Backbone as ProteinMPNN parsed JSONL, in Angstrom:
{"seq_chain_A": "XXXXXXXXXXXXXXXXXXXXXXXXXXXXXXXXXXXXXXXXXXXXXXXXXXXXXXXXXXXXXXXXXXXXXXXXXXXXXXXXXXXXXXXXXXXXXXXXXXXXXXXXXXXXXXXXXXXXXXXXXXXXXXXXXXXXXXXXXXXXXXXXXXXXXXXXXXXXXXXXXXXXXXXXXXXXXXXXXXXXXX", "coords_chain_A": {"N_chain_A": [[-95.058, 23.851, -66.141], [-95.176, 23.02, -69.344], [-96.014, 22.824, -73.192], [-94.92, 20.991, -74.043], [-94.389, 19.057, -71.926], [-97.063, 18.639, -71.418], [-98.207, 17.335, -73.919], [-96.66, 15.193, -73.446], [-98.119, 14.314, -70.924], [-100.748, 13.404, -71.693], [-100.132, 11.579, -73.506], [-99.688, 9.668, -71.599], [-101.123, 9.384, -69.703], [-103.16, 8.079, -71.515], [-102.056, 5.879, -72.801], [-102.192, 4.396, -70.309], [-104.194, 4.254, -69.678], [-105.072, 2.625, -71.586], [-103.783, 0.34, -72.693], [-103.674, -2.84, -72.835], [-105.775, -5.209, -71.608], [-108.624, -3.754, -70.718], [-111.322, -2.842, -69.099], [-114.678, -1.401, -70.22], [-115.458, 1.687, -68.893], [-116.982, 4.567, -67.097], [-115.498, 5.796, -65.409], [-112.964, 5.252, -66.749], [-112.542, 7.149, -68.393], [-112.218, 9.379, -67.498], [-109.566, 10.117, -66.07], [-108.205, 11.084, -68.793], [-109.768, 13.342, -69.792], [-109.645, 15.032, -67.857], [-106.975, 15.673, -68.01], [-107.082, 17.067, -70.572], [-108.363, 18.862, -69.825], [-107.086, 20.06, -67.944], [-104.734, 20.787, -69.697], [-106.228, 22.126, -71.427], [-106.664, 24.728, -69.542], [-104.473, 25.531, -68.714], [-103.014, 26.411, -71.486], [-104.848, 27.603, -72.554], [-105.556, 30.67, -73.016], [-106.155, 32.56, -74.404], [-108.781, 33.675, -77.491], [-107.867, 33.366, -80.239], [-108.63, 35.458, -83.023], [-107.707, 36.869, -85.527], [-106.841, 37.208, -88.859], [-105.672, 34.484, -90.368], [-105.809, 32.829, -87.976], [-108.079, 31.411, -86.673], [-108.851, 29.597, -88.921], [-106.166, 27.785, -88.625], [-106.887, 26.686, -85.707], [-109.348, 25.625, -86.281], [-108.261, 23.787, -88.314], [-106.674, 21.897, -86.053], [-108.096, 21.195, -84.897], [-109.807, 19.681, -86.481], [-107.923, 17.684, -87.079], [-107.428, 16.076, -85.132], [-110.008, 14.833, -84.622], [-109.511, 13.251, -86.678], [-107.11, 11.392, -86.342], [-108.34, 10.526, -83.521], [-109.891, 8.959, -84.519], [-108.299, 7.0, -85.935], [-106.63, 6.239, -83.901], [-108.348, 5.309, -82.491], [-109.279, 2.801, -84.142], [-107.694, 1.015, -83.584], [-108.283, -0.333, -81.185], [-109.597, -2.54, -80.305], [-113.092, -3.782, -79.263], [-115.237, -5.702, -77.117], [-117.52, -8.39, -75.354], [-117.014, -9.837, -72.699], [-119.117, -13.088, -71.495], [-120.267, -12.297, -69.183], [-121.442, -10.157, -70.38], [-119.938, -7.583, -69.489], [-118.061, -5.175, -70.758], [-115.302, -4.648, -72.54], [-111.968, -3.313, -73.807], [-108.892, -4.197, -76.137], [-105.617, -2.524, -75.904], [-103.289, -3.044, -77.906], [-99.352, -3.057, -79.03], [-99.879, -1.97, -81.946], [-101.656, 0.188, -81.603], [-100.696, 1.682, -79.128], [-98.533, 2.243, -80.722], [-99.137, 3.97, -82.707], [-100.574, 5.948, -80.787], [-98.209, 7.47, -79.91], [-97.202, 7.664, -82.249], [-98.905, 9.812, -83.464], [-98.736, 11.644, -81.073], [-96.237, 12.779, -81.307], [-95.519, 14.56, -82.713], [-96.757, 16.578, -82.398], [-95.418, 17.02, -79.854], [-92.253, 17.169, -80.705], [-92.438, 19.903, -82.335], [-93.692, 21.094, -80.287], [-91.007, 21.72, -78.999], [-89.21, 22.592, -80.681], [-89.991, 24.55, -81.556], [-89.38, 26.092, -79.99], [-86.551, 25.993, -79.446], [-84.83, 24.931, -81.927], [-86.352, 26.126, -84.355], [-87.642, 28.8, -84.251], [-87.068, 31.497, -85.575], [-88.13, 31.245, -87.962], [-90.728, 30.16, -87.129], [-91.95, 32.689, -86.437], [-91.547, 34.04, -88.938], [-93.087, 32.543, -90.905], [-95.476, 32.571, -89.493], [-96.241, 35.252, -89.797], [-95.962, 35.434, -92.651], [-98.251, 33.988, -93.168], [-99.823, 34.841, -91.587], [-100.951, 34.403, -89.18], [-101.528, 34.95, -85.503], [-99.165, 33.838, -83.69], [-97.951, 32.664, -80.96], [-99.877, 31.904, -78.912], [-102.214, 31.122, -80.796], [-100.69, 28.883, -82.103], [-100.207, 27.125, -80.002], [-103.34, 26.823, -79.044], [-104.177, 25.627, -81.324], [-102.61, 23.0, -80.999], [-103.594, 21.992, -78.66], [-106.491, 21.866, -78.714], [-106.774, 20.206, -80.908], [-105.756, 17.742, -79.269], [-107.679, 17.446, -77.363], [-109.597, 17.198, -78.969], [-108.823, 14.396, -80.222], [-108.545, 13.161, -78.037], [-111.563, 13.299, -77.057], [-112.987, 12.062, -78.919], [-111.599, 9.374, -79.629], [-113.026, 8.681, -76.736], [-115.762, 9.092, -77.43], [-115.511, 6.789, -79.378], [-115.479, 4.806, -78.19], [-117.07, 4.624, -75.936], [-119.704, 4.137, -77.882], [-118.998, 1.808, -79.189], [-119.175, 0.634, -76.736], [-121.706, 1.194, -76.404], [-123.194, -0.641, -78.745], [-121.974, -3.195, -78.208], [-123.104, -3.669, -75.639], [-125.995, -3.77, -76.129], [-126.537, -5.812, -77.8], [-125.736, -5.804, -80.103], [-123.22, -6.859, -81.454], [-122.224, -10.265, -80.465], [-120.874, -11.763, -78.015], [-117.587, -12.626, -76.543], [-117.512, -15.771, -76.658], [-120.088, -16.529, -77.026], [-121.197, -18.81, -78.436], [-123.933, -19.223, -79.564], [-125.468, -16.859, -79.993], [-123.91, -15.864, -81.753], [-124.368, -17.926, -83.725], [-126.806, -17.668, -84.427], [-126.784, -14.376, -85.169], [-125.201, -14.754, -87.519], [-127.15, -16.221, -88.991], [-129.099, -14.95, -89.396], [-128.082, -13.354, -91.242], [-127.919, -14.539, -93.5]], "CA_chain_A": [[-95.457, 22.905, -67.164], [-95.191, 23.583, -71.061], [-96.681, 22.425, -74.119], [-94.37, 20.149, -74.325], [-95.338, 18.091, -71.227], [-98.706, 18.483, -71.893], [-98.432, 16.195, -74.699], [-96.048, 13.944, -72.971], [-98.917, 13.884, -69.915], [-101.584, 13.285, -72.525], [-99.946, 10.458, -74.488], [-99.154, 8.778, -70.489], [-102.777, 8.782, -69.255], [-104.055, 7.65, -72.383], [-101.779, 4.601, -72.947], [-102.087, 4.034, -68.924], [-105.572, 3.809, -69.429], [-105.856, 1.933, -73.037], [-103.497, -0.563, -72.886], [-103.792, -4.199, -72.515], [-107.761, -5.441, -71.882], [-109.44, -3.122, -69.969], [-113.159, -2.858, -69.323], [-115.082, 0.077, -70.491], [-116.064, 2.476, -67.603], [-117.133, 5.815, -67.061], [-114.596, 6.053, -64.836], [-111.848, 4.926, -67.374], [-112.913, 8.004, -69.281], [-112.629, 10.294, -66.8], [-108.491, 10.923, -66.549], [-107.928, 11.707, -70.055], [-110.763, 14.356, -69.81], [-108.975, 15.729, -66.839], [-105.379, 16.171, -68.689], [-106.764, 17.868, -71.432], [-108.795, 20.196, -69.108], [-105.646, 21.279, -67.637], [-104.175, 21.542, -70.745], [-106.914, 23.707, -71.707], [-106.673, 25.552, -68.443], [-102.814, 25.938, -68.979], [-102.376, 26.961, -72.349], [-105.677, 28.364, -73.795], [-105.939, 32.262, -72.378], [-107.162, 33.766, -75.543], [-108.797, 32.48, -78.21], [-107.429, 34.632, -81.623], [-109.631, 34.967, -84.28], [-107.329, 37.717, -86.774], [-105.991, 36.314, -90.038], [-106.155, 32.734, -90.572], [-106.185, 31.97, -86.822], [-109.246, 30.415, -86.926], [-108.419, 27.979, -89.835], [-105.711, 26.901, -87.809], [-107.232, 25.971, -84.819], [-110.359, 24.561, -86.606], [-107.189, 22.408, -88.485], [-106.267, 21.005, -85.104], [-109.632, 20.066, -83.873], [-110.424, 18.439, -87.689], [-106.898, 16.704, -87.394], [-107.703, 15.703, -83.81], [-110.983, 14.026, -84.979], [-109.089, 12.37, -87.615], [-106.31, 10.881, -85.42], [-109.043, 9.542, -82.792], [-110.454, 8.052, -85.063], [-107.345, 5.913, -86.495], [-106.395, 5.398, -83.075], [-109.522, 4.355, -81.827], [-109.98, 1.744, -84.685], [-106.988, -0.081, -83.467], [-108.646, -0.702, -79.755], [-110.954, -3.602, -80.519], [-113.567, -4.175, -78.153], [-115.584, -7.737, -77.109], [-118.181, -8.294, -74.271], [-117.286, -10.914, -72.036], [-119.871, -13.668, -71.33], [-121.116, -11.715, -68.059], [-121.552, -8.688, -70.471], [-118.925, -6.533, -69.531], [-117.475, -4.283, -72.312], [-113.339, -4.583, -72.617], [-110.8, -3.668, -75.261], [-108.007, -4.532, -76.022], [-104.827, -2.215, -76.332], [-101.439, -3.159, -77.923], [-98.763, -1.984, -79.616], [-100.251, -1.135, -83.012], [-102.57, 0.828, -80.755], [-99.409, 2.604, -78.774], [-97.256, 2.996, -81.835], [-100.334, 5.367, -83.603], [-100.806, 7.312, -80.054], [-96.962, 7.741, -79.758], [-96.631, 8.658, -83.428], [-99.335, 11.104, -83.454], [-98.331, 12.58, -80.202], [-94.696, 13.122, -81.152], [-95.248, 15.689, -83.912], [-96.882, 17.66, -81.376], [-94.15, 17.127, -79.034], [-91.322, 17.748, -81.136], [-93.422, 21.012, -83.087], [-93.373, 22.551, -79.124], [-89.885, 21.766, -78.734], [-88.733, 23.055, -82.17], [-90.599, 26.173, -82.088], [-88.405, 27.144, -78.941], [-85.157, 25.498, -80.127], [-84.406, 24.28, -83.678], [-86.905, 26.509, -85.722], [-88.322, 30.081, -83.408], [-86.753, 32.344, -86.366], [-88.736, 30.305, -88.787], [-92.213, 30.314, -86.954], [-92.254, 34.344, -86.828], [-91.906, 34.108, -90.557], [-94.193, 31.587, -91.105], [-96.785, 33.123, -88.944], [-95.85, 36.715, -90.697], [-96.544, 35.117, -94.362], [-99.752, 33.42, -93.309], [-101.064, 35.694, -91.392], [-100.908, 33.802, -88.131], [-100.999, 36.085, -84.715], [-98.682, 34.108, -82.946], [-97.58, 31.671, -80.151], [-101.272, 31.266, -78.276], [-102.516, 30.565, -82.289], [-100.125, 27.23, -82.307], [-100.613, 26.178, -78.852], [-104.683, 26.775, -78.842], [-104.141, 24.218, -82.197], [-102.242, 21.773, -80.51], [-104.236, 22.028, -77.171], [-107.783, 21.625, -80.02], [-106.465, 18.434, -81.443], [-105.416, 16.736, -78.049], [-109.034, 17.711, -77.2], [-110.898, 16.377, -80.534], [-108.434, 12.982, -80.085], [-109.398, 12.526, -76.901], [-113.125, 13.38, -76.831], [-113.197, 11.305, -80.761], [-111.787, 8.454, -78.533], [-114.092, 8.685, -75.669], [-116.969, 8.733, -78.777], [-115.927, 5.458, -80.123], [-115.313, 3.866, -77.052], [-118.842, 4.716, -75.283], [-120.394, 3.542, -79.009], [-118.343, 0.329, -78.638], [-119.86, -0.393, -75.303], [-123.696, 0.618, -76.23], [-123.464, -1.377, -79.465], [-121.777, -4.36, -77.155], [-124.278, -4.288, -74.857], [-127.099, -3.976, -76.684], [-126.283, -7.104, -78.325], [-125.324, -5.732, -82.099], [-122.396, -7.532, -81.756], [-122.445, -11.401, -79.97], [-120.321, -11.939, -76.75], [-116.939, -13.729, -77.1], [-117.758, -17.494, -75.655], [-121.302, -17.07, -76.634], [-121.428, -19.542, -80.542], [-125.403, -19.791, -79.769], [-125.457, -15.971, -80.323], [-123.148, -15.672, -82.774], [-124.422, -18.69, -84.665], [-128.27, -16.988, -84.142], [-127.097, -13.601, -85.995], [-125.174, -15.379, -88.844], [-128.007, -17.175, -89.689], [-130.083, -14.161, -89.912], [-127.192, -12.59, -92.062], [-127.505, -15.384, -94.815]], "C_chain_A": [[-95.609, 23.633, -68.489], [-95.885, 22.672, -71.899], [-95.988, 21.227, -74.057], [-94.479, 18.748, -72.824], [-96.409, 17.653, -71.002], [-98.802, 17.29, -72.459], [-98.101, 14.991, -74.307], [-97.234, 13.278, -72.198], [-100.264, 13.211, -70.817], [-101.762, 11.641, -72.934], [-99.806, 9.464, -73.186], [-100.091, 7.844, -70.093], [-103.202, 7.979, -70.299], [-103.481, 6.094, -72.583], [-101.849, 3.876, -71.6], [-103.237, 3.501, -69.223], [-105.927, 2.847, -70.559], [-105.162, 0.443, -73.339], [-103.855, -1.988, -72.186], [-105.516, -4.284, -72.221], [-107.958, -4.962, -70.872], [-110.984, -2.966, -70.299], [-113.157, -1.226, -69.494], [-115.951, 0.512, -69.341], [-116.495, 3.875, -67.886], [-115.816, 6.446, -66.345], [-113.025, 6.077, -65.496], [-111.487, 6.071, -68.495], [-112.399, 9.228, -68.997], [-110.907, 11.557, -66.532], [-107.685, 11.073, -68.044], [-108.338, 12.808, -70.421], [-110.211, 15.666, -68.89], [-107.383, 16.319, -67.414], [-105.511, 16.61, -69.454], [-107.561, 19.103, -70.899], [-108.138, 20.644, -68.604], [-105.046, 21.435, -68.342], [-104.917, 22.508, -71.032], [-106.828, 25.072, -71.119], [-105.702, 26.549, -68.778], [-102.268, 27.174, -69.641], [-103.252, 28.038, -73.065], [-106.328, 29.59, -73.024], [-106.957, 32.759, -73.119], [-107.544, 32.784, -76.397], [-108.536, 33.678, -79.713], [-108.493, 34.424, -82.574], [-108.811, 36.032, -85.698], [-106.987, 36.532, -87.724], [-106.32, 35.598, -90.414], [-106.27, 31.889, -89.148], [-107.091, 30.952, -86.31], [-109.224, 29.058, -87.591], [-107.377, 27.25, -88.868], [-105.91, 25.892, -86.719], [-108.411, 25.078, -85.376], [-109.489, 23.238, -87.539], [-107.071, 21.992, -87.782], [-107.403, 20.425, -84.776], [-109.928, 18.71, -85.112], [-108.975, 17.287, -87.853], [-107.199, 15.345, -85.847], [-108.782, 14.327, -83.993], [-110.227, 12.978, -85.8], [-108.164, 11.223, -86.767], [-106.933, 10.308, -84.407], [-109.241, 8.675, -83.284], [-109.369, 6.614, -85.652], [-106.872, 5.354, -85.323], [-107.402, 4.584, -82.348], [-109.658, 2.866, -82.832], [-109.03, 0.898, -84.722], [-107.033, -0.238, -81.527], [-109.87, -1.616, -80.288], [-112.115, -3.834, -79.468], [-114.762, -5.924, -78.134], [-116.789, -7.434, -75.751], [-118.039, -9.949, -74.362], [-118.857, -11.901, -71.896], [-120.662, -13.013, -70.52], [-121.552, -10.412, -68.345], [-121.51, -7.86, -70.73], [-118.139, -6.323, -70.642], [-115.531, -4.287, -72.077], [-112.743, -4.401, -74.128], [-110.019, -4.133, -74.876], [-106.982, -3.731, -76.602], [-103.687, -2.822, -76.572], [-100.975, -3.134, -78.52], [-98.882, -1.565, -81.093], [-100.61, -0.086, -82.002], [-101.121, 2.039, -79.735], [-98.531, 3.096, -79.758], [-98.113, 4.535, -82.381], [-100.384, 6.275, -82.713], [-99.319, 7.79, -79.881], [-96.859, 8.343, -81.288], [-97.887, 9.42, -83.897], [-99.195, 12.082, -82.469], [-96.859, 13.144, -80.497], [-94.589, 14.1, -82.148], [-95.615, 16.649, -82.871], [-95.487, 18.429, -80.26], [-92.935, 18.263, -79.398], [-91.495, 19.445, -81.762], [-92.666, 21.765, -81.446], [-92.046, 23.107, -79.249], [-89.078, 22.444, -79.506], [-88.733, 24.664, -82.305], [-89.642, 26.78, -80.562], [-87.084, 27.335, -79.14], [-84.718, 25.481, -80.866], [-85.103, 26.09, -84.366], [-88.083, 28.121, -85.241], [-88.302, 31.178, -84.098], [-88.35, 32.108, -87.312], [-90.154, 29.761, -88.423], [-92.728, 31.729, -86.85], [-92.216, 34.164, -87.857], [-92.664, 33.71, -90.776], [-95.919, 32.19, -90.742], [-96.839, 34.871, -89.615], [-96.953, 36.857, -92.039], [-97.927, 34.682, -93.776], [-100.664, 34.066, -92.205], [-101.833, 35.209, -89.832], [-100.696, 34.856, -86.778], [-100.085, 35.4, -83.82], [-98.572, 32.55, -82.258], [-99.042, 30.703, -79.715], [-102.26, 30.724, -79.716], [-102.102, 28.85, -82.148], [-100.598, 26.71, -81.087], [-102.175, 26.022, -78.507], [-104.687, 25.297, -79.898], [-104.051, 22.828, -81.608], [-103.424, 20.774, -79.336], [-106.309, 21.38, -77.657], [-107.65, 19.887, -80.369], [-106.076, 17.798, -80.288], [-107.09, 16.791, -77.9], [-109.519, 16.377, -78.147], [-110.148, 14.749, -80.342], [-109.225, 12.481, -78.753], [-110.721, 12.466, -76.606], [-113.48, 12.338, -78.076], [-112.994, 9.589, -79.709], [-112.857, 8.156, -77.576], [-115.869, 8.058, -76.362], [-116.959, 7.714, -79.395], [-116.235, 4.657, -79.205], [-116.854, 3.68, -76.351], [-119.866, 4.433, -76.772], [-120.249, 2.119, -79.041], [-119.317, -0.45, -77.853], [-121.247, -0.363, -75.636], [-123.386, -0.092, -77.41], [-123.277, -2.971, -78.995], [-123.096, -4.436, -76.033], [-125.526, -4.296, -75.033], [-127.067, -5.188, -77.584], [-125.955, -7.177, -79.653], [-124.458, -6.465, -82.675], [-122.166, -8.78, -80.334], [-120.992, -11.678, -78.877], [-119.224, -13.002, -77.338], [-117.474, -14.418, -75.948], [-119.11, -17.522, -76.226], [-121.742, -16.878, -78.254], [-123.009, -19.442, -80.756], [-125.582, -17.788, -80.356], [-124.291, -15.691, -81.702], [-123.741, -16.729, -84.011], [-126.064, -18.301, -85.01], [-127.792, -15.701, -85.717], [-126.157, -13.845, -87.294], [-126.449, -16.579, -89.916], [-129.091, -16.315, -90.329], [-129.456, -12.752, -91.116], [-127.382, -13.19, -93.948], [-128.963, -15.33, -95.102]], "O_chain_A": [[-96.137, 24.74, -68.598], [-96.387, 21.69, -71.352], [-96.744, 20.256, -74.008], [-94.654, 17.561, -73.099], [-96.751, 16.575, -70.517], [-99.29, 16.304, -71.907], [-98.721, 13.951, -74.53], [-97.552, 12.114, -72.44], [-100.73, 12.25, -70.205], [-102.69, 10.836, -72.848], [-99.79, 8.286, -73.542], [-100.188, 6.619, -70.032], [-103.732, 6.949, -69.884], [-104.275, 5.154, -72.542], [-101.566, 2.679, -71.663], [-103.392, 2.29, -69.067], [-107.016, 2.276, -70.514], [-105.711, -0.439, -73.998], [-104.286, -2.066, -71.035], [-106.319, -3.446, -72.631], [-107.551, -5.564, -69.878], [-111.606, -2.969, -71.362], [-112.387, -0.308, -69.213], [-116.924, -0.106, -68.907], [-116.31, 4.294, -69.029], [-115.247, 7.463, -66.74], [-112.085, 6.695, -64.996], [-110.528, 6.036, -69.265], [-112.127, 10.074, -69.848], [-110.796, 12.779, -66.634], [-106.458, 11.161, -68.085], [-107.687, 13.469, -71.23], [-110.315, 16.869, -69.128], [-106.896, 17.4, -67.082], [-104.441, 17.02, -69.904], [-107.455, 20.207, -71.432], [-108.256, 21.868, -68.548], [-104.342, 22.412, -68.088], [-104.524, 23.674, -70.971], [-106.872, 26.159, -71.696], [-105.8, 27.752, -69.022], [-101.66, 28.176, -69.264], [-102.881, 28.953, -73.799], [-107.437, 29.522, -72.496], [-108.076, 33.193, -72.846], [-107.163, 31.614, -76.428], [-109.192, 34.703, -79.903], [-109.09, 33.376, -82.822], [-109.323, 35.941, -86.814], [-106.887, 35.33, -87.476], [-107.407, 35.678, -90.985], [-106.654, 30.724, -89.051], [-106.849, 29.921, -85.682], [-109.441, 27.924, -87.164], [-107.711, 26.185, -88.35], [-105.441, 24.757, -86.638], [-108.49, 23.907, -85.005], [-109.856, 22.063, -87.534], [-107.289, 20.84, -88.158], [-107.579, 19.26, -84.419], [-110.14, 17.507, -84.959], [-108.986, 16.293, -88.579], [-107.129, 14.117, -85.807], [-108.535, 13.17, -83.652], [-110.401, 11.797, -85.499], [-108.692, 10.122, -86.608], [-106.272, 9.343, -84.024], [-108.952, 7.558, -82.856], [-109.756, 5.447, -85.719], [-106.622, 4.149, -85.341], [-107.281, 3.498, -81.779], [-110.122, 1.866, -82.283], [-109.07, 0.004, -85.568], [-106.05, -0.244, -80.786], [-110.972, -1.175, -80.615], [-111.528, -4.27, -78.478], [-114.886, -6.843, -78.944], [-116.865, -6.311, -75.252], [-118.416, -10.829, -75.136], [-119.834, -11.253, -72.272], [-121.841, -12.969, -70.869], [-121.927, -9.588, -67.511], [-122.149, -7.167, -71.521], [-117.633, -7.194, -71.349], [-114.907, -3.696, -71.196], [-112.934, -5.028, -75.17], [-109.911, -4.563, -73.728], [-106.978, -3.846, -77.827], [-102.99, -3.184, -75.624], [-101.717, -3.163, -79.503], [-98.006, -0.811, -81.516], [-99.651, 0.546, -81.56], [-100.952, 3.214, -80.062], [-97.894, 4.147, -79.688], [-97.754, 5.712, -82.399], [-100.304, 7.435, -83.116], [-99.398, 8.987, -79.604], [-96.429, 9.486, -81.44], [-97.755, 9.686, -85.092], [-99.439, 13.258, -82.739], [-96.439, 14.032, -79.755], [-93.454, 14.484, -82.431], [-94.798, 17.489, -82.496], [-94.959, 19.517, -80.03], [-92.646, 19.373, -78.949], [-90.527, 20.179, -81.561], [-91.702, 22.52, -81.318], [-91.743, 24.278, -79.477], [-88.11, 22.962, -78.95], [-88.02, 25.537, -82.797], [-89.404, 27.972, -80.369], [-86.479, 28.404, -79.075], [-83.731, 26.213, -80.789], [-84.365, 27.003, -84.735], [-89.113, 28.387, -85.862], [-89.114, 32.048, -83.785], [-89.383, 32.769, -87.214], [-90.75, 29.025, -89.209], [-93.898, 31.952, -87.163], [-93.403, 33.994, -88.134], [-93.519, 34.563, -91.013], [-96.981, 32.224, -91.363], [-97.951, 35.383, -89.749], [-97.904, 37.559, -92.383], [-98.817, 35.418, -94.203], [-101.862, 33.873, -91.998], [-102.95, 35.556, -89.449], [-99.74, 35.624, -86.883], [-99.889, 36.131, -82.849], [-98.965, 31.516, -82.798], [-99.316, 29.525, -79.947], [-103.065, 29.824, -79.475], [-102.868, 27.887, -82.102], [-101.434, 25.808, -81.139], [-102.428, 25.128, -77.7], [-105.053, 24.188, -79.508], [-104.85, 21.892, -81.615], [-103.825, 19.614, -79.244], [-107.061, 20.685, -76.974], [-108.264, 18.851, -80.113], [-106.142, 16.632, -80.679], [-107.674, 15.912, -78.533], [-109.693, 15.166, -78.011], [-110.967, 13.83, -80.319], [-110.16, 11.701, -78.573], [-111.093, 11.554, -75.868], [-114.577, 11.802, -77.918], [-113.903, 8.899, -79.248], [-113.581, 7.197, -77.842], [-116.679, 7.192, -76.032], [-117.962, 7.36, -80.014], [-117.152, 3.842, -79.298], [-117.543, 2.66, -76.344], [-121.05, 4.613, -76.489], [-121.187, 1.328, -78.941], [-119.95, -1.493, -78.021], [-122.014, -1.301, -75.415], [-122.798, -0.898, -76.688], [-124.101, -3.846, -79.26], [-123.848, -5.394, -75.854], [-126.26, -4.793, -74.179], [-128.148, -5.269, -78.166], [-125.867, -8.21, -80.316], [-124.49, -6.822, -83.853], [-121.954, -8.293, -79.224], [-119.957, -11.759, -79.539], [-119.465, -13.885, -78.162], [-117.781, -14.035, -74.819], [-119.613, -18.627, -76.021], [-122.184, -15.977, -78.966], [-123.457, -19.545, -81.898], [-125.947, -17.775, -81.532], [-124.685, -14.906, -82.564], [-123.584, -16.378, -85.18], [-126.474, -18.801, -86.057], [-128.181, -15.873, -86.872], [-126.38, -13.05, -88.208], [-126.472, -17.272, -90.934], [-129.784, -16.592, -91.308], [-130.001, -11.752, -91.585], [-127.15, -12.661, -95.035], [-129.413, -15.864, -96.116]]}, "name": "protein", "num_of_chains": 1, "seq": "XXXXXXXXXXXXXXXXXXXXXXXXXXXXXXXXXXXXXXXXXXXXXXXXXXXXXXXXXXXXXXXXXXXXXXXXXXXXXXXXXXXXXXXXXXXXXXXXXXXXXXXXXXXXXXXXXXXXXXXXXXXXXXXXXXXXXXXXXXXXXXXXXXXXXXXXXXXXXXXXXXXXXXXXXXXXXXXXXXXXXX"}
């Protein structure tokens, strides 16, 4: 397994698990957490700190965060009448995890194929040590997306079930905290 299935496995679970209305679980949480802990396992030996190594990887985690966050805020969520916490994924919601996973993708693929001259330079000029540098990045930001996710989603559900936001089907609640809005 390579970087480059990583991401593929990443982007699989996550739309397996996000699309269409699913309830919010602990359990629903649980293989996304698992595919980036074997990515972690996988790819992240060392952790570099010469040069700018550092900035880099703290770039992937702060891009990571960023990218949860845009994909998370196209998963809506609702609490049924009996409750229960559900979003709803679809394809805004797949297009954003597909086109933030595919830079990754293509990036692995590139740096072996297309453009391998052209990341020794790169990493040369800036001072970069190297292969485990990019893939700790990548492997950072799958992380921070997926844990950033996980963070809206379990906010979602306690603000849903604490009643912050009014149950679809239920107008007597809804017509309760617009009244205390006006």
């Amino acid at each position: 397994m390579n970087a480059l299935s990583a991401g593929g496995m990443i982007l699989v679970i996550i739309l397996s698990t996000d699309l269409g209305t699913r309830r919010v679980t602990n359990m629903r949480m649980l293989p996304p957490i698992l595919a980036v802990v074997m990515a972690l396992a996988l790819f992240v030996h060392t952790l570099p700190i010469d040069g700018n190594d550092p900035s880099l990887q703290l770039a992937g985690i702060g891009g990571g965060i960023i990218c949860g966050l845009v994909a998370a805020a196209l998963l809506p969520a609702h609490r049924d009448a009996a409750g229960e916490v559900y979003t709803k994924g679809g394809i805004g919601y797949a297009l954003v995890w597909t086109a933030l996973s595919a830079p990754h993708v293509l990036f692995a693929y590139g740096s072996q194929h297309w453009f391998s001259e052209g990341i020794v330079r790169f990493s040369t000029d800036y001072k970069l040590s190297g292969q485990a540098v990019y893939s700790n990045a990548f492997v950072f930001m799958a992380l921070a997306m997926v844990l950033t996710r996980i963070a809206v989603l379990l906010n979602k559900r306690r603000r849903l079930r604490d009643g912050q936001t009014p149950a679809v089907g239920n107008t007597a609640a809804h017509q309760a905290s617009s009244a205390h809005t006006h």
